[in-house]
Amino acid sequence: MKKIKFQSLPGMHDILPEDQKHFQRICKTVEGVANFYSFQKIETPILESADLFCKSTGLDTDIVEKQMYTFRTKGGDYVALRPELTPSVVRSYIENGMQSLPQPVKLWYEGPCFRYERPQAGRYRQFHQFGFEVLGDKSPAIDSQIIQMSYDVLKELHFKNLIIEINSIGDSECRPYFKKNLSNYLRSRRSSLCSNCQRRLKQNPLRILDCKEEKCQQIKTDAPQIMDHLCENCHDHFKQVLEFLDEAEMPYKLNPYLVRGLDYYTKTVFEIFENTPQGKEQGALIGGGRYDNLVKILGGRDTPGCGAAGGAERIANILKTKELKPLKVKEAKVFLAQLGNLAKKKSLKVLEEFRRSKIIVAESLSKDSLKAQLRTANKLGIKYVLIFGQKEALDGEIVVRDMESGSQETFELKNIVAEIKKKLKKLK
Ligand code: HAM
C-alpha cells in the first residue's frame, strides 16, 4: 500500500518550538502596551456569520470577495473563518451592551485569522493578528493614541527604521463627491488601467489609488487628491491628528494614495512599515484607522470607533533576523529526582505543592536511574536536587542535595516547600 504523506496546507504553518520565542515576545509587548493604556482583553470566536464580514469589511473588498473561507454548517448557517477581528469586536460590543458602559470602551485582542491569499512573503492563509479598538470616542486624540500604541509595540520590539504612512479618506459627507470626481478622471483613462482596476472603476474607484500595477501608478499621479476635497469637519480632524503626531515626534509621511482595502474606514487611515528592503517585502506590519459608521451599520447606536491591527508573522519574520537578547524566562533551580515506584507515585503531589507556591521544579519522571536524573539536573544548571527514594517515601522525608558543594540534608516531606523557599531566598 502506498504511504500517504501529510503536509500542512499552502499558506498555513506550524509555529515550531524554536520560533515560539518571537511570538511570545510580540504577545508580551502588545499586552504590556495595552495594559499601560488601560485596554481590556477580549476574545471572540474564530467562526462568525459570514454576513458580519460582508456587511462590515465590505462585499466588494478583496477580503470578502476572494479571500474569505466560508462554508455552510450542518444546520444550514453560512459561516466564515474570521479574516480580521474588527467586525467581531464591534459585534460583541453591540451584543453585550457595552454601549451602556462608560465610554470609550478600549479593547485589545490577539488570535488567528484566515484569508485565502496567494502565499508569498508576509502573506499567509492562516496568520495571527493583535489589535486595539476604541469604541465611543470621536476625538482625534484617539486616532493618535492608536498610532502611538502601534508604533510603541514595534519600537519596543527594537524596530528602528519605521515609517508611518497616513491619509484621511473623508466621511459620508465629502467622500461621495471625491469618488465622483475621481471616477470621472479615471473613466477618461479607462483603457490604460489594468483589468482589475477597470472592474474596480464601477465598484470601488478608491481602491485604484492603491493598485501596485505600473500602468495604474502612472495614472494616479495626476488623479485628484482626497486631501483637497475633505469637508471642514474631516479636514479639521485630520489636522489635529497630525498635530498630535508632531507633538509626539512620530515619523509619519502623508500618503494621498493610502486608502486601505476595507470598506468601513472614515477619516484617518494609516499603515506602519519597516523602511528596509525586507520590511518592504513583508508589507505593512500594522494598519488601521477610524470607522465611525461601523457600529451603526452592524445595528448598534451611532458610535464612533478607531483601531489598528498588526500581523504577528510579518513581525516575527523580521525579528528572526535581529539579534535580540533572549527574553528573561524563569529557569528552574530545583530538580526532583525520584527512585522507586512509591516515590514516583508520590512525586506528582510534591510537584503540585511546589507549583502552587510558584517555585519552578524540573523533573524527569520517565527516568528511573538516579544517575541519569542527576545528569539531566546538571545539564539544566540546577542548584538543588530533591532526592526522593523508596526509603524517603516510606519515612515521609526527602533529601536535598546542593549541586555545587555536594552536601546533603534530610527534611521532613511536609516542610520541603518552606525549606526550599528559604534556601532560594538566600540565593538572591
Ligand atoms: P489589515 O490591514 O487587513 O487590517 O490587517 C492588519 C495587519 O494584519 C496587516 O498590516 C498585516 O501585518 C497583517 N496581515 C494581513 N493579512 C495578512 C496575511 N495574509 N498574512 C500575514 N499577515 C497579514 C485589518 O485587519 C483591520 N481589522 C485593522 C483595524 C483594526 N482597523 C481598525 N481596527
Coordinates of C-alpha atoms and ligand atoms in Angstrom, one line a residue:
M1 CA 0.0 0.0 0.0
K2 CA 1.2 3.5 -0.9
K3 CA 2.2 5.6 2.2
I4 CA 0.3 8.9 2.4
K5 CA 2.5 11.8 3.3
F6 CA 0.6 14.6 5.0
Q7 CA 1.8 18.2 4.7
S8 CA 0.4 21.4 6.1
L9 CA -1.9 23.3 3.6
P10 CA -0.4 26.0 1.4
G11 CA -0.1 29.3 3.3
M12 CA -0.6 27.5 6.7
H13 CA 2.4 27.0 9.0
D14 CA 3.4 25.3 12.2
I15 CA 4.9 27.6 14.7
L16 CA 7.7 25.4 15.9
P17 CA 9.2 25.4 19.4
E18 CA 12.3 27.4 18.2
D19 CA 10.1 30.1 16.8
Q20 CA 7.8 30.4 19.8
K21 CA 10.1 32.9 21.5
H22 CA 9.4 35.5 18.8
F23 CA 5.6 35.1 19.1
Q24 CA 5.9 35.2 22.9
R25 CA 7.9 38.4 22.7
I26 CA 5.3 40.0 20.4
C27 CA 2.4 39.0 22.7
K28 CA 4.1 40.2 25.8
T29 CA 4.9 43.5 24.2
V30 CA 1.4 44.0 22.9
E31 CA 0.0 43.1 26.3
G32 CA 2.3 45.5 28.1
V33 CA 1.4 48.4 25.9
A34 CA -2.3 47.6 26.1
N35 CA -2.2 47.4 30.0
F36 CA -0.3 50.7 30.2
Y37 CA -3.1 52.4 28.2
S38 CA -5.9 50.6 30.2
F39 CA -7.1 48.5 27.3
Q40 CA -9.0 45.3 28.3
K41 CA -8.6 42.0 26.6
I42 CA -11.4 40.5 24.5
E43 CA -11.6 37.1 22.8
T44 CA -14.2 36.4 20.1
P45 CA -14.9 33.2 18.2
I46 CA -13.0 32.2 15.2
L47 CA -16.2 31.4 13.3
E48 CA -18.7 34.1 12.7
S49 CA -21.7 34.6 10.5
A50 CA -20.3 35.3 7.0
D51 CA -22.7 38.1 6.7
L52 CA -20.9 40.0 9.5
F53 CA -17.9 40.5 7.3
C54 CA -20.0 41.1 4.1
K55 CA -21.7 44.0 5.9
S56 CA -18.6 45.5 7.6
T57 CA -15.4 44.6 5.8
G58 CA -17.4 45.1 2.6
L59 CA -18.8 42.9 -0.2
D60 CA -16.6 44.4 -2.9
T61 CA -13.3 44.1 -1.0
D62 CA -10.7 41.5 -1.9
I63 CA -11.0 40.1 1.6
V64 CA -14.7 39.3 1.3
E65 CA -14.9 38.8 -2.5
K66 CA -11.9 36.5 -2.9
Q67 CA -10.3 35.6 0.3
M68 CA -12.9 34.5 2.8
Y69 CA -13.1 30.9 4.0
T70 CA -16.8 30.2 4.1
F71 CA -19.0 27.2 4.4
R72 CA -22.4 26.0 5.4
T73 CA -22.8 24.3 8.7
K74 CA -24.9 21.1 9.1
G75 CA -27.7 23.3 10.3
G76 CA -27.5 25.4 7.1
D77 CA -25.9 28.5 8.6
Y78 CA -23.5 30.4 6.3
V79 CA -20.4 31.0 8.4
A80 CA -16.8 32.3 7.8
L81 CA -13.4 31.8 9.4
R82 CA -12.7 35.4 10.5
P83 CA -10.4 37.3 8.1
E84 CA -9.9 40.0 10.7
L85 CA -11.3 40.9 14.2
T86 CA -12.6 44.4 14.0
P87 CA -16.2 43.3 12.9
S88 CA -16.2 40.6 15.6
V89 CA -15.2 43.1 18.3
V90 CA -17.9 45.6 17.1
R91 CA -20.5 42.8 17.1
S92 CA -19.5 41.8 20.6
Y93 CA -19.7 45.5 21.7
I94 CA -23.3 45.7 20.5
E95 CA -24.3 42.2 21.5
N96 CA -23.0 42.6 25.1
G97 CA -24.5 46.1 25.7
M98 CA -21.1 47.7 26.0
Q99 CA -22.7 50.9 24.8
S100 CA -24.1 51.4 28.2
L101 CA -20.6 51.2 29.9
P102 CA -18.7 54.4 30.5
Q103 CA -17.3 55.4 27.0
P104 CA -14.9 55.0 25.4
V105 CA -14.5 51.2 25.7
K106 CA -10.9 50.2 25.0
L107 CA -10.3 46.7 23.9
W108 CA -7.3 44.6 22.7
Y109 CA -7.1 41.1 21.2
E110 CA -4.8 38.6 19.6
G111 CA -5.6 35.4 17.6
P112 CA -5.6 33.6 14.3
C113 CA -7.2 35.0 11.1
F114 CA -7.8 33.3 7.8
R115 CA -7.5 34.8 4.3
Y116 CA -7.3 32.7 1.1
E117 CA -4.5 34.8 -0.4
R118 CA -1.7 33.7 -2.8
P119 CA 1.0 32.6 -0.4
Q120 CA 4.1 34.8 -0.7
A121 CA 6.5 36.7 1.6
G122 CA 4.5 38.0 4.5
R123 CA 1.2 36.7 3.2
Y124 CA -0.3 33.6 4.8
R125 CA -3.6 31.9 4.7
Q126 CA -3.6 31.5 8.4
F127 CA -1.9 34.2 10.3
H128 CA -2.1 35.9 13.7
Q129 CA -3.3 39.4 14.4
F130 CA -3.1 41.5 17.5
G131 CA -5.1 44.7 17.7
F132 CA -6.5 47.6 19.6
E133 CA -10.0 49.1 19.2
V134 CA -11.5 52.1 20.9
L135 CA -15.3 52.5 20.7
G136 CA -17.3 55.6 21.7
D137 CA -14.9 58.4 21.2
K138 CA -14.6 60.6 18.1
S139 CA -11.7 62.8 19.3
P140 CA -8.6 62.9 17.1
A141 CA -6.6 62.3 20.2
I142 CA -7.8 58.6 20.0
D143 CA -6.5 58.2 16.4
S144 CA -3.2 59.5 17.6
Q145 CA -3.2 57.2 20.6
I146 CA -3.8 54.2 18.4
I147 CA -1.0 55.2 16.1
Q148 CA 1.3 55.8 19.1
M149 CA 0.5 52.4 20.6
S150 CA 1.1 50.6 17.3
Y151 CA 4.4 52.5 17.0
D152 CA 5.3 51.7 20.6
V153 CA 4.8 48.0 20.1
L154 CA 7.3 48.0 17.2
K155 CA 9.7 50.3 18.9
E156 CA 9.8 48.0 22.0
L157 CA 10.5 45.1 19.6
H158 CA 13.6 47.0 18.6
F159 CA 12.4 48.1 15.1
K160 CA 14.4 51.1 14.1
N161 CA 13.6 52.2 10.6
L162 CA 9.9 52.7 11.0
I163 CA 7.7 54.8 8.8
I164 CA 4.0 55.7 9.4
E165 CA 2.1 56.4 6.3
I166 CA -1.1 58.3 6.9
N167 CA -4.0 59.7 5.0
S168 CA -7.6 60.8 5.5
I169 CA -10.3 59.3 3.3
G170 CA -13.1 61.6 4.5
D171 CA -16.5 60.6 5.6
S172 CA -20.0 60.1 4.1
E173 CA -20.3 63.9 3.7
C174 CA -17.2 64.5 1.5
R175 CA -16.2 61.1 0.1
P176 CA -19.1 60.7 -2.4
Y177 CA -18.1 63.9 -4.1
F178 CA -14.5 62.9 -4.2
K179 CA -15.4 59.5 -5.5
K180 CA -17.4 61.0 -8.3
N181 CA -14.6 63.4 -9.2
L182 CA -12.1 60.5 -9.2
S183 CA -14.3 58.3 -11.2
N184 CA -14.7 61.0 -13.9
Y185 CA -11.0 61.3 -14.1
L186 CA -10.3 57.6 -14.2
R187 CA -13.1 56.9 -16.7
S188 CA -11.4 59.2 -19.2
R189 CA -8.3 56.9 -18.9
R190 CA -10.1 53.6 -18.5
S191 CA -8.3 51.8 -21.4
S192 CA -4.9 52.5 -19.8
L193 CA -5.9 50.9 -16.4
C194 CA -5.1 47.2 -15.6
S195 CA -8.0 44.8 -16.0
N196 CA -8.6 44.6 -12.2
C197 CA -8.8 48.4 -11.9
Q198 CA -11.2 48.6 -14.9
R199 CA -13.5 46.4 -12.9
R200 CA -12.9 48.4 -9.7
L201 CA -13.9 51.6 -11.5
K202 CA -17.5 50.7 -11.2
Q203 CA -17.5 49.2 -7.6
N204 CA -14.7 50.9 -5.7
P205 CA -12.7 53.6 -7.6
L206 CA -10.8 54.5 -4.4
R207 CA -9.0 51.1 -4.5
I208 CA -7.4 52.1 -7.8
L209 CA -5.3 54.6 -5.9
D210 CA -3.9 51.6 -4.0
C211 CA -3.1 49.5 -7.1
K212 CA 0.6 48.4 -7.4
E213 CA 0.5 47.9 -11.2
E214 CA 2.9 50.1 -13.1
K215 CA 0.3 51.4 -15.6
C216 CA -2.1 52.4 -12.9
Q217 CA 0.7 54.0 -10.8
Q218 CA 1.3 56.5 -13.7
I219 CA -2.4 57.4 -14.0
K220 CA -2.8 58.0 -10.3
T221 CA -0.1 60.6 -10.1
D222 CA -2.3 63.1 -11.9
A223 CA -5.5 62.0 -10.2
P224 CA -7.4 64.3 -7.9
Q225 CA -6.3 64.0 -4.3
I226 CA -8.8 63.5 -1.5
M227 CA -7.0 65.9 0.8
D228 CA -8.2 68.7 -1.5
H229 CA -11.8 67.5 -1.2
L230 CA -12.2 66.9 2.6
C231 CA -15.1 68.6 4.2
E232 CA -14.4 71.1 7.1
N233 CA -15.0 68.5 9.8
C234 CA -12.7 65.9 8.2
H235 CA -10.1 68.4 7.4
D236 CA -10.1 69.7 10.9
H237 CA -9.9 66.2 12.4
F238 CA -7.0 65.2 10.2
K239 CA -5.1 68.4 11.0
Q240 CA -5.5 67.7 14.7
V241 CA -4.3 64.1 14.4
L242 CA -1.2 65.4 12.6
E243 CA -0.6 68.0 15.3
F244 CA -0.7 65.2 18.0
L245 CA 1.8 63.2 16.0
D246 CA 4.1 66.2 15.6
E247 CA 3.9 66.8 19.3
A248 CA 4.8 63.2 20.0
E249 CA 7.6 63.4 17.4
M250 CA 6.4 60.4 15.4
P251 CA 7.9 59.9 11.9
Y252 CA 4.9 60.0 9.6
K253 CA 4.6 60.5 5.9
L254 CA 1.5 61.8 4.2
N255 CA 0.4 59.2 1.5
P256 CA -2.5 60.6 -0.5
Y257 CA -2.9 57.2 -2.2
L258 CA -3.4 55.2 1.0
V259 CA -7.0 54.0 1.1
R260 CA -6.7 50.6 2.7
G261 CA -8.6 47.6 1.4
L262 CA -11.5 47.5 3.9
D263 CA -14.9 49.4 3.4
Y264 CA -15.6 50.6 6.9
Y265 CA -13.0 53.3 7.3
T266 CA -13.8 57.0 7.7
K267 CA -11.3 59.9 8.1
T268 CA -7.9 58.7 9.3
V269 CA -6.2 55.6 7.8
F270 CA -2.6 54.6 8.5
E271 CA 0.0 51.8 8.0
I272 CA 3.4 51.2 9.6
F273 CA 6.2 49.7 7.6
E274 CA 9.9 48.9 8.3
N275 CA 11.8 51.0 5.9
T276 CA 14.2 48.3 4.7
P277 CA 14.2 46.0 1.7
Q278 CA 13.0 43.1 3.8
G279 CA 10.4 45.3 5.5
K280 CA 9.0 46.5 2.2
E281 CA 8.8 42.9 1.0
Q282 CA 6.8 41.9 4.1
G283 CA 4.2 44.7 3.6
A284 CA 2.6 46.7 6.3
L285 CA 3.3 45.5 9.8
I286 CA 0.4 47.3 11.4
G287 CA -2.6 49.0 9.8
G288 CA -5.7 50.7 11.0
G289 CA -7.9 53.7 11.1
R290 CA -11.2 55.3 12.2
Y291 CA -14.5 53.6 11.5
D292 CA -17.2 56.0 12.7
N293 CA -20.1 54.3 10.9
L294 CA -19.4 50.6 11.6
V295 CA -21.3 50.2 14.9
K296 CA -24.4 51.7 13.2
I297 CA -24.0 49.6 10.1
L298 CA -24.0 46.5 12.3
G299 CA -27.2 47.5 14.1
G300 CA -25.9 49.4 17.1
R301 CA -26.3 53.0 18.2
D302 CA -24.4 55.6 16.2
T303 CA -20.9 55.2 17.8
P304 CA -17.5 56.2 16.6
G305 CA -14.6 53.8 16.5
C306 CA -10.9 53.7 15.8
G307 CA -8.3 50.9 15.9
A308 CA -5.4 49.0 14.4
A309 CA -4.2 45.5 13.9
G310 CA -0.7 44.0 13.3
G311 CA 0.4 40.8 11.8
A312 CA 2.5 38.6 14.1
E313 CA 4.1 36.5 11.3
R314 CA 5.3 39.6 9.4
I315 CA 6.8 41.0 12.6
A316 CA 8.3 37.6 13.7
N317 CA 9.9 37.2 10.2
I318 CA 11.8 40.4 10.8
L319 CA 12.5 39.6 14.5
K320 CA 14.2 36.4 13.4
T321 CA 16.8 38.4 11.6
K322 CA 17.6 40.6 14.6
E323 CA 19.9 39.5 17.3
L324 CA 17.9 40.3 20.4
K325 CA 18.7 39.4 24.0
P326 CA 16.6 36.4 24.9
L327 CA 13.5 37.1 26.9
K328 CA 14.0 36.6 30.6
V329 CA 12.4 33.3 31.4
K330 CA 12.3 31.9 34.9
E331 CA 14.5 28.9 35.0
A332 CA 14.3 26.0 37.4
K333 CA 16.8 26.0 40.2
V334 CA 15.3 22.9 41.8
F335 CA 15.0 19.3 40.4
L336 CA 13.0 16.4 41.7
A337 CA 14.8 13.1 41.3
Q338 CA 12.7 10.1 42.2
L339 CA 13.7 6.5 42.7
G340 CA 11.3 3.5 43.0
N341 CA 7.6 3.1 42.3
L342 CA 6.2 4.5 45.6
A343 CA 8.4 7.7 45.3
K344 CA 7.4 8.1 41.7
K345 CA 3.7 7.9 42.6
K346 CA 4.1 10.4 45.4
S347 CA 6.1 12.8 43.2
L348 CA 3.1 14.2 41.4
K349 CA 1.8 15.6 44.7
V350 CA 5.1 17.0 45.7
L351 CA 5.4 18.8 42.3
E352 CA 1.9 20.2 42.7
E353 CA 2.8 21.7 46.1
F354 CA 5.8 23.4 44.5
R355 CA 3.7 24.6 41.6
R356 CA 1.1 26.1 44.0
S357 CA 3.9 28.0 45.7
K358 CA 5.1 29.3 42.3
I359 CA 8.5 27.5 42.6
I360 CA 9.6 26.0 39.3
V361 CA 10.8 22.4 39.7
A362 CA 12.2 20.4 36.8
E363 CA 11.8 16.7 36.8
S364 CA 12.4 13.6 34.7
L365 CA 9.6 11.3 35.8
S366 CA 10.1 9.0 32.9
K367 CA 13.7 8.1 34.0
D368 CA 14.3 5.5 36.7
S369 CA 18.1 5.7 37.3
L370 CA 19.3 8.3 39.8
K371 CA 22.5 8.8 37.7
A372 CA 20.5 9.7 34.6
Q373 CA 18.4 12.1 36.6
L374 CA 21.4 13.8 38.2
R375 CA 22.9 14.2 34.7
T376 CA 19.8 16.0 33.5
A377 CA 19.8 18.2 36.5
N378 CA 23.5 19.1 35.8
K379 CA 22.7 20.0 32.2
L380 CA 20.0 22.3 33.4
G381 CA 22.4 24.1 35.8
I382 CA 20.2 23.1 38.8
K383 CA 21.2 24.3 42.3
Y384 CA 19.2 21.9 44.5
V385 CA 18.2 18.3 43.7
L386 CA 15.5 16.8 45.8
I387 CA 16.2 13.1 46.1
F388 CA 13.1 11.1 46.8
G389 CA 13.7 7.4 47.1
Q390 CA 11.8 4.4 48.4
K391 CA 13.1 4.8 51.9
E392 CA 12.3 8.6 52.0
A393 CA 8.8 7.9 50.6
L394 CA 8.1 5.5 53.4
D395 CA 9.5 7.7 56.1
G396 CA 7.9 10.9 54.8
E397 CA 11.2 12.6 54.2
I398 CA 13.2 14.0 51.3
V399 CA 16.9 14.6 50.8
V400 CA 18.2 18.0 49.4
R401 CA 21.5 17.9 47.6
D402 CA 23.4 21.1 46.9
M403 CA 24.8 20.5 43.5
E404 CA 27.7 22.9 43.9
S405 CA 29.0 21.8 47.3
G406 CA 27.8 18.2 47.1
S407 CA 26.4 18.4 50.7
Q408 CA 23.1 16.7 51.5
E409 CA 20.5 17.4 54.2
T410 CA 17.3 15.5 55.0
F411 CA 14.0 17.3 55.7
E412 CA 10.5 16.2 56.5
L413 CA 8.5 16.0 53.3
K414 CA 5.7 18.2 54.7
N415 CA 8.2 21.0 55.3
I416 CA 10.1 20.7 52.0
V417 CA 8.4 23.6 50.1
A418 CA 9.1 26.0 53.0
E419 CA 12.7 24.8 53.4
I420 CA 13.4 25.3 49.6
K421 CA 11.8 28.7 49.7
K422 CA 14.2 29.7 52.5
K423 CA 17.2 28.4 50.5
L424 CA 16.2 30.2 47.3
K425 CA 15.7 33.4 49.2
K426 CA 19.3 33.3 50.4
L427 CA 20.5 32.9 46.8
K428 CA 19.0 36.3 45.7
Ligands
HAM1 P1 -5.4 44.7 7.6 O1 -4.5 45.8 7.1 O2 -6.2 43.9 6.7 O3 -6.3 45.4 8.7 O4 -4.5 43.7 8.5 C1 -3.7 44.2 9.6 C2 -2.4 43.5 9.5 O5 -2.5 42.1 9.5 C3 -1.5 43.8 8.3 O6 -0.8 45.0 8.5 C4 -0.6 42.6 8.3 O7 0.5 42.8 9.2 C5 -1.4 41.5 8.8 N1 -1.9 40.7 7.7 C6 -3.0 40.9 6.9 N2 -3.1 39.9 6.0 C7 -2.1 39.0 6.2 C8 -1.7 37.8 5.6 N3 -2.4 37.2 4.6 N4 -0.6 37.2 6.1 C9 0.1 37.7 7.2 N5 -0.3 38.9 7.8 C10 -1.4 39.5 7.3 C11 -7.2 44.8 9.5 O8 -7.4 43.6 9.5 C12 -8.1 45.7 10.3 N6 -9.0 44.9 11.1 C13 -7.2 46.6 11.2 C14 -8.0 47.5 12.0 C15 -8.3 47.4 13.3 N7 -8.6 48.7 11.6 C16 -9.2 49.2 12.7 N8 -9.1 48.4 13.7

